[in-house]
XYZ file of C-alpha atoms in Angstrom:
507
model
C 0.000 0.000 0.000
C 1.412 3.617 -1.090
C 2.071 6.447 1.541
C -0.851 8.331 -0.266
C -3.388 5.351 0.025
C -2.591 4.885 3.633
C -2.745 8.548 4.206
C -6.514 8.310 2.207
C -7.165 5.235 4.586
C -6.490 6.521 7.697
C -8.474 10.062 6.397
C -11.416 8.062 5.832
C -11.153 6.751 9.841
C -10.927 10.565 10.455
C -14.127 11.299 8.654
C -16.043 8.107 9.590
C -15.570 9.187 13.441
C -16.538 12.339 13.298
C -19.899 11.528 11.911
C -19.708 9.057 14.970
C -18.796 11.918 17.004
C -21.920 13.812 15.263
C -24.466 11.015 16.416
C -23.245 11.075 19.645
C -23.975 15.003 19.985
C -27.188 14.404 18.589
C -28.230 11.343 21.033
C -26.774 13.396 23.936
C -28.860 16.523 23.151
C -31.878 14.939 22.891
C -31.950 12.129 25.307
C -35.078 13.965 26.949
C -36.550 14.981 24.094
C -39.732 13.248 23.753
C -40.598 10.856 21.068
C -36.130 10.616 20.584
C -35.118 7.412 19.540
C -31.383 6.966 20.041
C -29.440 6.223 17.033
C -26.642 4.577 15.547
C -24.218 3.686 12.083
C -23.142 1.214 10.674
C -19.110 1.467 9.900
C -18.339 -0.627 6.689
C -15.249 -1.296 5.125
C -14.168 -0.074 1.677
C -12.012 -2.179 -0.166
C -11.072 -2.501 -4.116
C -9.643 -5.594 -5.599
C -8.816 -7.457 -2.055
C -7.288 -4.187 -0.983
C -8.771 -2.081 2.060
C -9.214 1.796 0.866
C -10.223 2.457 4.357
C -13.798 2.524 6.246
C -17.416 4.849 6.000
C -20.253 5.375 8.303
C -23.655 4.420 7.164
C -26.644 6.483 7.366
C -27.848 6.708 11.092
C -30.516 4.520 12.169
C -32.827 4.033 15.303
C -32.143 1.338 17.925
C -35.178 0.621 17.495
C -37.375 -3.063 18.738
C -40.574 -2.392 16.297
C -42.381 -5.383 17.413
C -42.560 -3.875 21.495
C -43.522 -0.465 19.756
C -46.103 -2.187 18.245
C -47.105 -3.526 21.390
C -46.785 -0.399 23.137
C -49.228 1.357 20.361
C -51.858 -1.005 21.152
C -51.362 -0.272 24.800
C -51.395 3.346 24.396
C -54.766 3.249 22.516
C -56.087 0.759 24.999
C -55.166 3.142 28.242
C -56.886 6.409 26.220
C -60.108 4.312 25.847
C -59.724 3.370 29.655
C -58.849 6.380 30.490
C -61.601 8.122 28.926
C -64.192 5.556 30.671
C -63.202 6.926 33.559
C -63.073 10.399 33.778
C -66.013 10.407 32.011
C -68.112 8.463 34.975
C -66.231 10.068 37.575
C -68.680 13.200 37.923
C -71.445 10.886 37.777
C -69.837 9.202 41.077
C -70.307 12.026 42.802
C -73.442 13.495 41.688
C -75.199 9.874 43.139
C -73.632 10.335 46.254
C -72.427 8.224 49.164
C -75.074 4.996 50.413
C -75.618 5.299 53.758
C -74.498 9.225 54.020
C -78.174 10.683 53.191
C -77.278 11.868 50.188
C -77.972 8.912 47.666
C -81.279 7.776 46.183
C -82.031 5.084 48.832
C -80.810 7.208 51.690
C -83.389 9.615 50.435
C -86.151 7.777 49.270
C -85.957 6.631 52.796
C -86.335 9.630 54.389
C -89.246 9.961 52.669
C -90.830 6.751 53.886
C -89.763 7.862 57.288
C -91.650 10.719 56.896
C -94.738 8.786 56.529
C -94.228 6.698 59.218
C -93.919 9.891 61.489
C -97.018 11.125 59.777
C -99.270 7.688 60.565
C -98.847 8.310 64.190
C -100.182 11.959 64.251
C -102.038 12.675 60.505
C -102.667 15.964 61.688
C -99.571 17.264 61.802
C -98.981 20.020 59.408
C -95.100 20.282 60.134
C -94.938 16.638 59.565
C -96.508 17.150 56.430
C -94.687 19.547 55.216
C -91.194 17.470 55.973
C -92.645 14.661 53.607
C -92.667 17.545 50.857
C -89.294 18.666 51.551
C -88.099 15.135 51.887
C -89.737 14.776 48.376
C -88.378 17.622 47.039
C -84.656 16.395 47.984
C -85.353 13.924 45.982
C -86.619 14.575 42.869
C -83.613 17.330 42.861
C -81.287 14.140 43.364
C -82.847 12.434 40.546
C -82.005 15.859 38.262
C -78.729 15.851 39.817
C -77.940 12.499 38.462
C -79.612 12.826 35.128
C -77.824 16.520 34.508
C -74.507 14.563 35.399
C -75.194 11.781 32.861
C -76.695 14.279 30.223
C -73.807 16.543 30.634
C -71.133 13.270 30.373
C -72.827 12.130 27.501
C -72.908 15.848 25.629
C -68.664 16.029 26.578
C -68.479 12.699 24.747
C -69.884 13.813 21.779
C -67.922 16.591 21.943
C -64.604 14.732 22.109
C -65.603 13.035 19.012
C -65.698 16.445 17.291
C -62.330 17.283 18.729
C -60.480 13.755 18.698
C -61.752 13.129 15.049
C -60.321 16.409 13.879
C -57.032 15.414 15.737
C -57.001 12.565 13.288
C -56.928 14.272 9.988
C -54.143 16.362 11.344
C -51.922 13.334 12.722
C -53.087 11.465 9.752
C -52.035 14.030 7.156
C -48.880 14.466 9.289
C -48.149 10.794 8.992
C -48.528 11.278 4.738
C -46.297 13.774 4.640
C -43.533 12.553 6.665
C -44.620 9.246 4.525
C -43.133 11.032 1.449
C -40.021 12.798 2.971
C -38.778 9.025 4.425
C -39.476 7.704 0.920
C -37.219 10.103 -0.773
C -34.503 9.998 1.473
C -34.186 6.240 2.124
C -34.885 6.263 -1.953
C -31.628 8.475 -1.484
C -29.430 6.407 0.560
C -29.948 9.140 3.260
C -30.797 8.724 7.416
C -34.220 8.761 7.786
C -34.144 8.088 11.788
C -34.971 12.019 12.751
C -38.064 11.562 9.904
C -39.449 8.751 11.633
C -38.820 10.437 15.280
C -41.479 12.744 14.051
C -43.656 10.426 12.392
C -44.003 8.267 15.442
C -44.957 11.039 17.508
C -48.370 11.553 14.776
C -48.521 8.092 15.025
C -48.916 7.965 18.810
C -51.444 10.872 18.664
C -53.807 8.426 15.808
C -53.196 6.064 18.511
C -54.847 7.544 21.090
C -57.625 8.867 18.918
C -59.034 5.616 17.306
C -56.320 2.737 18.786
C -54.642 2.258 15.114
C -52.316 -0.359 14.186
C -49.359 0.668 11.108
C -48.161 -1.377 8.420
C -44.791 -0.756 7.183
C -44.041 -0.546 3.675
C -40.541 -1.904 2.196
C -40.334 2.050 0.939
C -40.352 3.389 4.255
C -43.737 4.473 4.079
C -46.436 2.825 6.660
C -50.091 2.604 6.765
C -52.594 3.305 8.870
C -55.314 1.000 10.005
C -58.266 0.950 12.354
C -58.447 -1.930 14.787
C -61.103 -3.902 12.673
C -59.190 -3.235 9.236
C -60.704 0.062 7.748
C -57.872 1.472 6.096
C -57.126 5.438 6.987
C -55.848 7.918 4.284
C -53.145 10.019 5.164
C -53.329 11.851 1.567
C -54.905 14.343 3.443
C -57.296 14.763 0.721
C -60.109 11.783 1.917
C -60.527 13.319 5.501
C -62.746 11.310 8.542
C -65.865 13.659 9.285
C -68.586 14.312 11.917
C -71.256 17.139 12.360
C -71.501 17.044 16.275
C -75.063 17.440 17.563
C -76.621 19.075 21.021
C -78.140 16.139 22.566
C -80.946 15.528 24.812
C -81.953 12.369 26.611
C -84.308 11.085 23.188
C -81.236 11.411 21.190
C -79.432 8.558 19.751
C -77.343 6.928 16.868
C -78.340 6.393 14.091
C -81.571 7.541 13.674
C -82.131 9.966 16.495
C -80.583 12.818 15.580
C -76.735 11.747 15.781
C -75.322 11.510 12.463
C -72.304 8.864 12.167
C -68.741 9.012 11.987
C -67.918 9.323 7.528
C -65.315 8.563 5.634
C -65.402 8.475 2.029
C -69.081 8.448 1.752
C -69.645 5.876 4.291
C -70.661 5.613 7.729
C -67.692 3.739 9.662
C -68.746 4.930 13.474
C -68.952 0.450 14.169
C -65.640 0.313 13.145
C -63.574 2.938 15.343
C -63.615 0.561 18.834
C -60.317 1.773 20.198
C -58.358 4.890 21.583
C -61.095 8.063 22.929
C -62.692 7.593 19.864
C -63.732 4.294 20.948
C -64.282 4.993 24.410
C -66.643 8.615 23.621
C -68.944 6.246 21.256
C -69.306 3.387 24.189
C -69.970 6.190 26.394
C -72.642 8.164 24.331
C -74.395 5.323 22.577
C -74.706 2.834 25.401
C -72.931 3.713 28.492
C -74.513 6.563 29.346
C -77.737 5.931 27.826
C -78.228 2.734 29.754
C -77.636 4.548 33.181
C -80.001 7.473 31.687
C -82.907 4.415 31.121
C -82.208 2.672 34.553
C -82.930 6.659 36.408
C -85.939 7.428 33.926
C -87.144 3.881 34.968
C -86.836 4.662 38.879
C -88.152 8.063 38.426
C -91.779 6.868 36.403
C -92.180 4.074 38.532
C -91.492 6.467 41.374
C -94.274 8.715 40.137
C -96.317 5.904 39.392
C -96.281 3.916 42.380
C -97.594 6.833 44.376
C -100.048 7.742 41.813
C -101.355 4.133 41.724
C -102.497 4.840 45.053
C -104.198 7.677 45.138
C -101.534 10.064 45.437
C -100.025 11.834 42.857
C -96.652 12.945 44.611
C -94.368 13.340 41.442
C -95.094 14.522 38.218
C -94.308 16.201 35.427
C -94.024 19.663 36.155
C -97.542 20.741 34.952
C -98.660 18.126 37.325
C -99.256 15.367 34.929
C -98.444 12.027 35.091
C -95.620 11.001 32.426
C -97.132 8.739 29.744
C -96.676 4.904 30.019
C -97.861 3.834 26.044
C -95.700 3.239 23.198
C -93.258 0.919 21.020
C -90.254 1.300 23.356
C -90.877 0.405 26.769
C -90.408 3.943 27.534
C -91.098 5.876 24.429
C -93.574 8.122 26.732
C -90.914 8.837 29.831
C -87.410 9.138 27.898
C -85.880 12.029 29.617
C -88.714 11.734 32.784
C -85.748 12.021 35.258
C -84.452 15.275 33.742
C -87.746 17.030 34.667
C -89.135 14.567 37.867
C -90.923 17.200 40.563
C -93.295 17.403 43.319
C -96.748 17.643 41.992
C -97.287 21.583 42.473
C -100.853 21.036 44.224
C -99.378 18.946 46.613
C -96.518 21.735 47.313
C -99.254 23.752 47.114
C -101.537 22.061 49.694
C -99.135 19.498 52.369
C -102.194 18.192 53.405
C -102.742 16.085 49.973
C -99.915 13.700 51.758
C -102.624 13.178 54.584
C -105.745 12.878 52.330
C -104.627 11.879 48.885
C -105.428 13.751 45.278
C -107.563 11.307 43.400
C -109.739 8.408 43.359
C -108.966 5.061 42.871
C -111.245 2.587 40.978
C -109.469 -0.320 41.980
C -108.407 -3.734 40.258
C -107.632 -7.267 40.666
C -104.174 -6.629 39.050
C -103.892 -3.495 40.684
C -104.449 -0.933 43.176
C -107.402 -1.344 45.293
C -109.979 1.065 45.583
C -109.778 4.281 47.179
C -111.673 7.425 48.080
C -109.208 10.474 49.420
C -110.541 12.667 52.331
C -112.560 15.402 51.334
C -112.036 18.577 52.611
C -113.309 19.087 56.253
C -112.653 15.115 56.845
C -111.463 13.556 59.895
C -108.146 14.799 60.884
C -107.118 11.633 61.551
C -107.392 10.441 58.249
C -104.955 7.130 57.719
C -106.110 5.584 54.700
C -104.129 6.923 52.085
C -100.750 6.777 54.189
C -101.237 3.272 54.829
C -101.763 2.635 51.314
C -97.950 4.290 51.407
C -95.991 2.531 53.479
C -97.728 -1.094 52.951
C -98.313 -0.653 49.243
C -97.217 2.642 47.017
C -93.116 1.671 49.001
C -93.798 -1.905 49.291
C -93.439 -4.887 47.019
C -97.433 -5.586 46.425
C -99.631 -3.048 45.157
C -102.565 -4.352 47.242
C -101.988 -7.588 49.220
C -101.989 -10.830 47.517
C -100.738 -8.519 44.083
C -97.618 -7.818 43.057
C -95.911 -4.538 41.693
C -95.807 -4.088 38.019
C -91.999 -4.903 37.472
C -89.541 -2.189 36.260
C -88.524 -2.580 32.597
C -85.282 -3.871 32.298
C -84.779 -4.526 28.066
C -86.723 -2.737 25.644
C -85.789 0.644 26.726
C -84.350 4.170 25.558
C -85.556 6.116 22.598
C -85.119 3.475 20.468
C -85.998 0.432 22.780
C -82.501 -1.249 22.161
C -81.040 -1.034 25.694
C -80.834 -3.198 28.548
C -80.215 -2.779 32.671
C -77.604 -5.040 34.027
C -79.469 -6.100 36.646
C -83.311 -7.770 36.342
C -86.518 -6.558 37.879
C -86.938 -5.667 41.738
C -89.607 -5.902 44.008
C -89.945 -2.071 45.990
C -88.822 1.606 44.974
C -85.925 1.192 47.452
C -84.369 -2.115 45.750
C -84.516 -0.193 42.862
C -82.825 2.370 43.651
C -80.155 0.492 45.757
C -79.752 -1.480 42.186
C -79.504 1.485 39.823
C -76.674 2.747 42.414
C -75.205 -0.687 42.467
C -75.371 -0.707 39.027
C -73.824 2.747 38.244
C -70.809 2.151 40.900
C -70.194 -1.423 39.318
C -69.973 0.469 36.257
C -67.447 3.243 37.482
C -65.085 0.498 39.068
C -64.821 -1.634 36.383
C -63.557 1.458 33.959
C -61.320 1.940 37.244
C -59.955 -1.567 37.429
C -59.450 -1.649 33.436
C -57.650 1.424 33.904
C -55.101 0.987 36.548
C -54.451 -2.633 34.651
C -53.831 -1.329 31.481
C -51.717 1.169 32.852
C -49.424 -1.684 34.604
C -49.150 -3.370 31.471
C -48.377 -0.028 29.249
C -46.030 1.199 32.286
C -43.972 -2.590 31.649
C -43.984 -1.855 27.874
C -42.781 1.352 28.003
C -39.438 0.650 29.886
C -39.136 -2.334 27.579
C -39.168 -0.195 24.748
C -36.811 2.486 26.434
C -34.335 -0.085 27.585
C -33.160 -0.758 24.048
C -33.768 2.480 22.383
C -33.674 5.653 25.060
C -30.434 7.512 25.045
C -28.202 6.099 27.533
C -25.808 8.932 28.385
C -22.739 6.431 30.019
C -23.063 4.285 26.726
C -22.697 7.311 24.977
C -19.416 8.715 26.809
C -17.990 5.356 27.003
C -18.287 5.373 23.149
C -17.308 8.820 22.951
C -14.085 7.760 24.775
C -13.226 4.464 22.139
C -14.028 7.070 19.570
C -11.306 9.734 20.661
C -8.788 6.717 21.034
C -9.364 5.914 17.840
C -9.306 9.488 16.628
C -6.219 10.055 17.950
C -4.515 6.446 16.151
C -5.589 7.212 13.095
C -4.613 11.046 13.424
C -1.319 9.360 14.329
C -1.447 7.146 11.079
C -1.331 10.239 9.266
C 0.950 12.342 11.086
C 3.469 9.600 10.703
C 2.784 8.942 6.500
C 3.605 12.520 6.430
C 6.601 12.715 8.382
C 7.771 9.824 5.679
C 6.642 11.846 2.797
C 8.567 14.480 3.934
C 11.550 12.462 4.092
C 11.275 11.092 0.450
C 10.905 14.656 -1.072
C 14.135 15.798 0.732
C 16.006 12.919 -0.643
C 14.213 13.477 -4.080
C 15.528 17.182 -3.519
């Protein structure tokens, strides 16, 4: 080998380790950078005929185990669906209170039949009497308190779809552009790693919005999938669309007023399962709709428990009694709990809770019969407050006869939802099972929650543990690096010492 080959040799070590020395700045500087990916190159050496001509650094590439960030991706979308179950239900845990604390719907439907009870024992009593109203009163706003929690949970998750689905495009265009730039460049024999730092941030954002899995492509280039196979375009031309809608209790998809989720013409709502996408459509569409059917169902039998016997203590609030006919089980009460009050004639006059508002023809399935107190009756009166505490807060309507049964399937708007728990016997079982019901609900998006966090948490330092910056790897490679710096700067200091010496003898 010449003096100028070994001279070109040793140059190319010079050359090779600074771009080493490059990547090393570059890892160092961003090692808390989020979405950084450390990276490396490849040194290769050049050689001609069997002879060495010396060494070059490849293109810099990500350290990089793809199959735990594809793990990781489907964890990430799995904890934003969890994690949207449960802030969403969260204000709804407190609006229903704490059992036992005399704030729930048991506690107070209880106080209410302890009012009664006082009330049997002196009928007369017009403080008494007016307790049972305010008793009542607390209740019905309980039941609003719960609904407007549920209504207002259900309105921010159709909100988030307006939001989260316009996150999409963005991330999704992102991902096509970035798509092109890698293309070129690896196309190019350039490093790509910084390009794909930044796509795999937009990839983690799709990720969180509908749960998406990527394909790569042997260009560089990756696609983007929904859980259930409906391809995404990042083209940004063919964008994912929703008109977002005010809703109210008889709202629902598809035909109540809720428009779907489009892409290209068609509706793909039944498709987008995972990420807060996922989670705001399991929360609008059944969800929250279920818990709004188990309240409307408590409230109308509520009302109509009382009214069966002769006293019509909630209503609507024109003092009507909600309407019980339809297809749906409850296609006359949808929304009842939103609007639930004390019958304004009773507020009006306590002494209705003594003497009762209407007659009652009486049936063999049904109620007996029952004549209120007129005006100027016996003080006295204890019909009607029997009828109460034995019947209207009881499990028979008259003895021998048992209570209608609260619907549990056939109900909402469009009669498609179902309670998770079957019929009960009296007013306070079902309102101990609604709040069983809701809570059971609540913890379960807990539990999924703090599991799939474990799990994501494990992934996570998986993933770091081969490709996070480490910043003693680096300097111990910084270190080999200026050893071998100073070698091959040594190399060349020496071939031109020599070539010095051969042009003074040439001289």
């Amino acid at each position: 080998m010449s003096l100028d080959t070994s001279i070109a040799v040793a140059g190319s070590g010079l050359q090779a380790i600074n771009q080493q020395f490059a990547l090393i700045s570059q890892n160092v500087s961003n090692a808390n950078s989020p979405g950084y990916v450390s990276e490396s190159a490849a040194l290769s050496a050049v050689s001609a005929g069997g002879a060495g001509l010396g060494v070059v650094s490849g293109p810099a590439v990500r350290v990089l185990d793809q199959s735990v960030q594809a793990q990781l991706f489907v964890q990430n979308g799995a904890l934003a669906y969890q994690n949207s179950m449960s802030t969403a239900l969260a204000p709804i845990d407190q609006a229903m209170g704490t059992p036992g604390q005399a704030n729930d719907l048991a506690s107070m439907l209880g106080a209410v039949q302890s009012g009664f009870s006082t009330l049997l024992t002196d009928p007369s009593n017009q403080t008494q009497q007016q307790a049972i109203i305010s008793n009542s009163q607390a209740l019905a706003s309980q039941v609003h308190n719960v609904a407007s929690a549920i209504g207002a949970a259900r309105q921010n998750a159709e909100n988030s779809l307006v939001s989260s689905v316009a996150d999409l495009n963005t991330n999704l265009t992102t991902i096509g552009k970035l798509n092109t730039q890698i293309v070129a460049a690896q196309s190019a024999g350039q490093s790509v790693a910084d390009l794909q730092n930044q796509r795999d941030i937009a990839m983690q954002n799709v990720v969180q919005d509908v749960g998406a899995k990527f394909i790569s492509q042997p260009d560089g280039s990756v696609l983007v999938y929904t859980p259930s196979g409906i391809s995404l375009p990042t083209d940004g031309l063919n964008k994912v669309s929703i008109n977002g809608a005010t809703l109210g209790p008889n709202a629902y998809y598809p035909a109540g007023g809720i428009g779907g989720i489009m892409l290209g013409g068609s509706d793909i709502t039944a498709n987008l399962t995972g990420g807060q996408i996922g989670a705001a459509i399991t929360l609008r569409d059944q969800t929250l709709p279920t818990l709004q059917a188990g309240l409307d169902e408590f409230a109308q039998n509520l009302s109509a428990r009382f009214n069966a016997q002769g006293l019509a203590l909630f209503s609507l609030p024109d003092g009507t009694q909600p309407v019980t006919s339809g297809s749906a089980a409850q296609a006359g009460y949808v929304g009842f709990s939103n609007v639930i009050t004390v019958n304004p004639a009773v507020t009006a006059n306590p002494s209705l809770v003594r003497d009762g508002t209407q007659a009652v023809a009486g049936s063999p399935t049904g109620a007996s019969a029952f004549t209120p107190n007129p005006p100027g009756g016996p003080a006295g009166f204890t019909t009607l407050i029997s009828r109460i505490l034995n019947n209207a807060l009881a499990a028979d309507v008259q003895p021998g006869v048992a209570q209608p049964p609260l619907a549990t399937n056939g109900l909402g708007p469009a009669g498609t939802l179902s309670l998770t728990y079957g019929p009960t016997a009296t007013l306070g079982d079902a309102a101990s099972a609604f709040t069983a019901a809701e809570a059971s609900t609540s913890a379960a998006a807990s539990s999924n929650l703090t599991n799939t966090q474990s799990l994501q948490g494990s992934l996570q330092k998986l993933l770091a543990s081969g490709s996070a910056v480490s910043i003693d790897q680096q300097m111990g490679t910084l270190v080999a690096l200026q050893n071998s710096y100073a070698a091959n700067a040594k190399v060349i200091s020496t071939m031109q010492a020599m070539w010095q010496v051969i042009q003074q003898m040439v001289v």
